Amino acid sequence: MSYLLLKNIKSLVQVENSTRSIIMGREMDKLSTLENAWLLLKDEQILDFGSMDNCPDRADEILDVEGKMVFPTWCDSHTHLVFAGSREGEFVDRIKGLTYEEIAKRGGGILNSAKRLQATSEDELYEQSYQRLQEIISYGTGVVEIKSGYGLTVESELKILRVIKRLKENTSATIKATFLGAHAIPLNYKSNRVGYIQLIINEMLPRIAAENLADYIDVFCEKVAFSVQETEQILFAGKRYGLKPKIHTNQFNCMGGIQAAIKAEAISVDHLEVVNEIEIAALQQSSTIATLLPSAPFFINDHYPPARQLMNANIPIALATDFNPGSTPSGRMSFVLSLACIKMRMTPNEVINAATLNGAAALELEKDYGSIAKGKVANIFITKKIPTIGYLMYAFGSDLIDEVILKGKRIYKS
Ligand code: NIG
Ligand code: FE
């Protein structure tokens, strides 16, 4: 047994006496904090906290964090961080005027990454991905979802999911895996879409389920990817193997992907750069979370999701990075939070709720993560000295994380 005590905490943020599961509506702008506080961690768990007037005086290790704040680590509920190489060539093509969709149509985009990944060994892919995981931990992320989707063959999709499994075994971060075989139609199936969908359903899914390699099923429902009808077919097939849906939809077009996701009882619908009234009404009737990824429209110079409209409709919002080589080569949650404030007019309290508890809920992990509460997993980060909570989003280019503790272990120090 080992006790770690943090004392003189300027502000203990997102602290809960009774735990909430998901935050929506007006609650999104409420954040409870405890000023001048202590926090006691016992092994992997949060044991207790309180105000410095009654601070315990014994522990195996004591950290004096005067002037610094303590947050629960970010829950990044949407990434594709297992990928091979990079795509800065397309970045330059976009600067010169091509759009993301035009690049995809001419065989760039996801297919470009798939070609690279297919040619990369599992060990090399693991090494690249492990570095990215270490990097996002240093940004304060403790829980992360990682998708497949750059394999697009049976062997390469399995390769990605095995890399994710290996990452899980070698990190203190908490990882959930999502199967996204339906990310794009590979070139050799261009005139045989049905054949590729059969491959996903009849070859990939059974092997993934047999090796227990995924928690969720995802489909990119979009004009350049999969239709609504194809999306439904794949989601329901995934469900038969015990994978719950979380889908990419409404990035560029309103096609009915949200309704399909709700029908399949999706945990979340992700992207939502474009959403119409009917879709908002459908989400209102469901328990599906809207996961917004503002660094994707930032990077491809597109417009941002209507966060305020969704929040006014009482729809719970999560924020995630979408870390991937095409639309967001960044896993920095603090930048996502700044963008959400600046471009989507979310308040600092709203973005913190969206990146902690609601991010955890988008991975069904809210009982153990997403807030500072007794019995939850000891996943926290300590900031550098900052004047207020809002400073974290305001000073958007600064590295303000001083230390990261995951499962009670001091993992990263700036
Ligand atoms: O979430 N939109 C689909 N998938 C990724 C990007 C894929 C890529 O361009 O490599 C996304 O933005
Ligand atoms: Fe994505």
XYZ file of C-alpha atoms and ligand atoms in Angstrom:
427
model
C 0.000 0.000 0.000
C 1.287 3.435 -0.859
C -0.106 6.864 -0.020
C 0.632 9.989 -2.065
C -0.497 13.332 -0.635
C -0.774 16.559 -2.614
C -1.017 19.618 -0.387
C -1.505 23.362 -0.806
C -3.456 22.830 -4.033
C -4.556 26.260 -5.225
C -7.711 24.807 -6.790
C -8.895 21.196 -6.934
C -10.973 21.244 -10.102
C -13.983 19.083 -11.103
C -14.282 17.740 -7.595
C -17.404 15.759 -6.691
C -18.949 14.598 -3.436
C -21.677 12.663 -5.182
C -20.752 11.509 -8.646
C -22.632 12.530 -11.770
C -22.674 10.419 -14.888
C -23.180 12.866 -17.723
C -23.538 16.615 -17.951
C -25.922 18.533 -20.186
C -27.851 21.774 -20.542
C -27.176 24.422 -17.932
C -25.144 21.999 -15.844
C -22.453 22.189 -18.537
C -21.441 25.613 -17.254
C -21.110 24.457 -13.632
C -17.826 23.215 -12.309
C -17.140 22.603 -8.656
C -13.760 23.378 -7.209
C -12.207 23.280 -3.777
C -9.733 26.061 -3.009
C -6.602 25.619 -0.891
C -7.037 21.877 -0.804
C -5.300 18.546 -0.266
C -5.783 15.308 -2.145
C -4.789 11.858 -0.913
C -4.177 9.027 -3.347
C -3.952 5.424 -2.186
C -2.315 3.134 -4.742
C -4.411 3.472 -7.906
C -7.345 5.288 -6.308
C -8.446 8.651 -5.002
C -8.872 8.096 -1.266
C -9.928 11.490 0.044
C -9.640 15.261 -0.281
C -10.387 18.292 1.799
C -9.431 21.830 2.662
C -5.963 22.632 4.035
C -7.441 23.413 7.505
C -7.572 19.695 8.159
C -4.734 18.321 6.074
C -3.420 14.846 6.951
C 0.230 14.932 7.928
C 1.350 11.458 6.952
C 1.845 9.764 3.613
C 4.600 7.815 1.869
C 5.181 10.753 -0.421
C 4.077 14.377 -0.048
C 3.971 16.879 -2.923
C 3.662 20.558 -2.099
C 1.960 22.090 -5.141
C 1.519 25.631 -3.905
C 0.089 27.985 -6.541
C -0.782 25.081 -8.842
C -4.126 23.537 -9.711
C -5.108 19.872 -9.907
C -7.480 18.540 -12.562
C -8.748 15.080 -13.462
C -6.849 14.035 -16.613
C -8.500 14.645 -19.978
C -10.571 11.840 -21.513
C -9.866 11.987 -25.249
C -12.733 9.885 -26.582
C -11.876 10.005 -30.312
C -8.437 9.436 -31.844
C -6.799 7.501 -34.652
C -3.323 7.639 -33.141
C -2.155 4.347 -34.603
C -1.050 5.486 -38.058
C 2.097 5.277 -40.156
C 4.043 8.329 -41.259
C 2.494 11.681 -42.066
C 0.671 13.574 -44.850
C 2.155 17.050 -45.013
C 2.078 16.822 -48.835
C -1.729 17.037 -48.693
C -1.401 19.898 -46.224
C 0.468 21.829 -48.912
C -2.120 20.755 -51.558
C -4.848 22.283 -49.401
C -2.883 25.500 -48.974
C -2.777 25.646 -52.770
C -6.552 25.299 -52.998
C -7.633 21.640 -53.034
C -10.293 20.640 -50.511
C -10.134 17.677 -48.113
C -12.881 15.927 -50.104
C -11.140 16.542 -53.459
C -7.936 15.014 -52.082
C -9.904 11.990 -50.849
C -11.625 11.541 -54.228
C -8.345 11.377 -56.116
C -7.052 8.550 -53.901
C -5.207 10.630 -51.312
C -6.444 11.025 -47.769
C -7.302 7.856 -45.876
C -6.121 5.647 -48.786
C -2.751 7.383 -48.691
C -2.394 6.532 -44.994
C -3.624 2.972 -45.619
C -0.901 2.411 -48.216
C 1.756 3.564 -45.764
C 0.349 1.524 -42.921
C 0.100 -1.664 -44.971
C 3.819 -1.313 -45.753
C 4.801 -0.763 -42.116
C 5.645 -3.640 -39.773
C 3.648 -4.184 -36.609
C 6.702 -3.388 -34.460
C 7.420 -0.142 -36.301
C 3.755 0.862 -36.062
C 3.836 0.135 -32.341
C 6.940 2.300 -31.856
C 5.447 5.268 -33.721
C 2.154 4.952 -31.864
C 3.800 4.538 -28.464
C 5.618 7.848 -28.993
C 2.315 9.564 -29.775
C 0.735 8.049 -26.690
C 3.598 9.318 -24.519
C 3.190 12.732 -26.096
C -0.532 13.016 -25.334
C 0.027 11.837 -21.769
C 2.405 14.780 -21.367
C -0.506 17.023 -22.467
C -2.624 15.712 -19.589
C -4.587 12.914 -21.275
C -5.180 9.828 -19.135
C -7.978 8.053 -21.004
C -7.945 7.658 -24.759
C -9.976 5.902 -27.410
C -8.017 4.663 -30.436
C -9.551 3.538 -33.729
C -8.363 1.229 -36.450
C -9.278 2.323 -39.988
C -5.995 2.852 -41.815
C -5.587 -0.849 -42.555
C -8.525 -1.587 -44.868
C -7.444 -5.218 -45.315
C -8.150 -8.034 -42.881
C -4.491 -8.350 -41.861
C -3.802 -4.621 -41.590
C -6.933 -3.847 -39.581
C -5.962 -6.672 -37.197
C -2.414 -5.296 -37.113
C -3.696 -1.919 -35.870
C -5.962 -3.480 -33.265
C -3.098 -5.661 -31.999
C -0.917 -2.567 -31.718
C -3.674 -0.927 -29.649
C -3.772 -4.021 -27.432
C 0.000 -3.837 -26.955
C -0.249 -0.145 -26.091
C -2.859 -1.028 -23.445
C -0.501 -3.568 -21.922
C 2.420 -1.147 -21.774
C 0.948 2.091 -20.475
C -0.676 3.518 -17.383
C -3.131 5.381 -19.601
C -6.535 3.760 -20.047
C -7.347 2.809 -23.626
C -10.519 1.741 -25.415
C -10.327 0.313 -28.935
C -12.691 0.948 -31.819
C -12.911 -1.007 -35.070
C -13.236 1.379 -38.034
C -12.764 -0.960 -40.993
C -15.470 1.146 -42.668
C -13.286 4.244 -42.903
C -12.937 4.264 -46.717
C -13.520 1.911 -49.635
C -10.062 0.571 -50.610
C -8.976 1.048 -54.231
C -9.270 -2.624 -55.175
C -12.934 -2.604 -54.093
C -13.790 0.689 -55.808
C -16.256 -0.983 -58.145
C -17.279 -3.609 -55.595
C -18.443 -1.761 -52.486
C -20.658 -4.666 -51.502
C -17.597 -6.918 -51.552
C -15.706 -4.700 -49.111
C -18.685 -4.489 -46.769
C -18.950 -8.296 -46.896
C -15.246 -8.476 -46.032
C -15.824 -6.271 -42.978
C -18.843 -8.243 -41.844
C -17.794 -11.790 -42.702
C -14.013 -11.716 -42.293
C -12.904 -8.837 -40.106
C -15.617 -8.754 -37.439
C -15.489 -12.474 -36.532
C -11.694 -12.380 -36.101
C -11.767 -9.172 -34.085
C -14.453 -10.590 -31.825
C -12.624 -13.918 -31.462
C -9.447 -12.140 -30.364
C -11.433 -9.622 -28.283
C -9.662 -6.717 -29.967
C -12.318 -3.984 -29.943
C -14.880 -2.346 -27.685
C -16.703 -0.276 -30.303
C -17.657 -0.247 -33.966
C -17.335 2.918 -36.042
C -18.286 3.848 -39.628
C -17.403 7.011 -41.550
C -20.877 7.936 -42.800
C -20.223 10.535 -45.495
C -20.523 11.069 -49.247
C -16.818 10.251 -49.745
C -17.121 7.145 -47.561
C -20.196 5.045 -46.571
C -23.898 5.649 -47.210
C -26.519 5.648 -44.474
C -27.791 2.253 -45.531
C -24.259 0.797 -45.540
C -23.595 2.433 -42.171
C -26.647 0.769 -40.634
C -25.712 -2.581 -42.070
C -22.205 -2.417 -40.582
C -23.282 -1.017 -37.216
C -25.866 -3.743 -36.699
C -23.353 -6.401 -37.738
C -20.910 -4.985 -35.170
C -23.616 -5.081 -32.523
C -24.136 -8.769 -33.158
C -20.504 -9.221 -32.101
C -20.996 -7.142 -28.966
C -19.439 -3.927 -30.294
C -21.363 -0.771 -29.478
C -21.533 1.938 -32.155
C -19.711 5.280 -32.080
C -19.739 6.894 -35.485
C -18.183 9.550 -37.710
C -21.003 11.542 -39.234
C -22.052 15.008 -40.387
C -18.493 16.139 -41.083
C -19.421 17.615 -44.477
C -23.029 16.599 -45.215
C -26.333 15.981 -43.435
C -27.274 12.577 -44.838
C -29.163 10.839 -42.034
C -26.101 9.407 -40.263
C -27.240 10.775 -36.918
C -30.615 9.077 -37.220
C -28.936 5.792 -38.226
C -26.622 6.036 -35.222
C -29.505 6.675 -32.845
C -31.407 3.726 -34.286
C -28.360 1.569 -33.545
C -28.205 3.035 -30.004
C -24.820 4.633 -30.598
C -22.902 5.844 -27.559
C -21.801 8.911 -29.508
C -22.012 10.686 -32.854
C -18.742 12.386 -33.674
C -17.799 15.452 -35.787
C -21.138 17.252 -36.452
C -19.610 20.199 -38.279
C -22.974 20.354 -40.052
C -26.248 19.499 -38.285
C -29.846 20.362 -39.121
C -32.915 20.936 -36.946
C -34.336 17.465 -37.551
C -31.087 15.876 -36.431
C -30.944 18.024 -33.313
C -34.510 16.993 -32.484
C -33.588 13.333 -32.983
C -30.555 13.674 -30.684
C -32.746 15.330 -28.057
C -34.872 12.187 -27.898
C -31.855 9.907 -27.506
C -29.101 9.298 -24.990
C -26.394 9.618 -27.638
C -23.536 12.020 -26.870
C -22.388 14.597 -29.428
C -18.588 14.458 -29.622
C -17.141 17.582 -31.211
C -13.636 17.696 -32.692
C -12.829 21.348 -33.382
C -9.188 20.836 -34.295
C -10.352 18.971 -37.447
C -12.199 21.974 -38.978
C -9.345 24.169 -37.738
C -6.779 22.131 -39.650
C -8.750 21.636 -42.853
C -10.137 25.166 -42.696
C -13.797 24.208 -42.444
C -16.551 25.499 -40.205
C -17.107 24.542 -36.588
C -19.951 22.506 -35.038
C -22.886 24.484 -33.598
C -22.014 23.704 -29.977
C -24.267 26.337 -28.437
C -27.310 25.156 -30.382
C -26.642 21.578 -29.263
C -26.176 22.613 -25.644
C -29.362 24.703 -25.727
C -31.159 21.569 -26.884
C -29.847 19.726 -23.795
C -27.606 17.439 -25.789
C -24.499 16.340 -23.871
C -21.270 17.430 -25.542
C -17.871 15.775 -25.335
C -14.711 17.273 -26.807
C -11.921 15.155 -28.293
C -8.866 15.633 -30.505
C -9.481 13.296 -33.479
C -5.650 12.887 -33.550
C -4.971 11.498 -37.066
C -2.575 12.172 -39.956
C -5.161 13.738 -42.299
C -7.502 16.146 -40.579
C -5.824 16.680 -37.171
C -2.176 15.815 -36.724
C -2.344 16.882 -33.085
C -3.375 15.170 -29.868
C -3.244 18.262 -27.725
C -6.475 18.474 -25.728
C -5.690 21.948 -24.356
C -5.687 23.324 -27.911
C -9.054 21.648 -28.585
C -10.409 23.313 -25.459
C -9.084 26.731 -26.511
C -10.624 26.319 -29.965
C -13.952 25.298 -28.438
C -13.918 28.500 -26.382
C -12.806 30.773 -29.206
C -14.594 29.274 -32.215
C -17.610 27.583 -30.628
C -18.188 30.089 -27.832
C -18.117 27.493 -25.111
C -17.120 28.736 -21.656
C -14.068 27.396 -19.789
C -16.391 25.474 -17.436
C -18.266 23.949 -20.378
C -15.126 22.797 -22.161
C -13.708 21.235 -19.008
C -16.918 19.264 -18.414
C -16.893 18.194 -22.063
C -13.269 17.021 -21.896
C -13.467 15.196 -18.567
C -16.770 13.673 -17.410
C -18.545 13.716 -20.765
C -15.436 12.373 -22.504
C -15.397 9.542 -19.966
C -19.127 8.951 -20.549
C -18.488 8.763 -24.304
C -16.304 5.746 -23.429
C -18.663 4.402 -20.717
C -15.959 5.077 -18.133
C -17.639 7.817 -16.124
C -17.896 5.662 -12.982
C -14.121 5.507 -12.690
C -12.784 8.563 -14.507
C -13.590 12.155 -15.411
C -13.667 13.799 -11.987
C -11.926 13.970 -8.635
C -14.140 11.789 -6.461
C -13.476 9.253 -3.722
C -12.961 5.787 -5.161
C -12.287 6.970 -8.718
C -9.024 6.107 -10.425
C -6.143 8.394 -9.377
C -5.716 10.075 -12.776
C -4.807 13.715 -12.331
C -2.617 16.436 -13.734
C -0.976 19.263 -11.869
C -0.742 22.579 -13.679
C 2.100 25.021 -13.570
C 1.329 28.133 -11.496
C -1.719 29.700 -13.148
C -3.948 32.539 -11.931
C -7.377 31.132 -12.827
C -8.964 28.107 -14.514
C -9.760 30.160 -17.612
C -6.038 30.886 -18.061
C -5.583 27.300 -19.262
C -7.718 27.971 -22.364
C -6.709 31.621 -22.721
C -2.936 31.018 -22.928
C -3.532 28.674 -25.863
C 0.059 28.224 -26.960
C 1.669 27.618 -23.586
C 2.543 24.287 -22.018
C 0.834 24.579 -18.677
C 0.957 20.972 -17.482
C 3.595 20.433 -14.828
C 3.028 16.823 -13.853
C 0.779 13.904 -14.787
C -0.203 11.119 -12.392
C -1.929 8.050 -13.843
C -3.305 5.227 -11.693
C -1.508 6.846 -8.766
C 1.891 6.740 -10.495
C 3.927 9.857 -11.279
C 4.246 9.332 -15.023
C 5.348 12.669 -16.454
C 7.098 15.764 -15.125
C 7.758 18.868 -17.259
O -12.069 11.863 -38.214
N -13.256 11.777 -41.217
C -12.761 10.673 -41.208
N -11.679 10.272 -40.563
C -10.711 11.130 -39.941
C -9.708 11.672 -40.886
C -9.150 10.680 -41.761
C -7.973 11.116 -42.560
O -8.037 12.112 -43.299
O -6.976 10.413 -42.456
C -11.400 12.223 -39.174
O -11.310 13.411 -39.477
Fe -11.991 10.757 -36.576
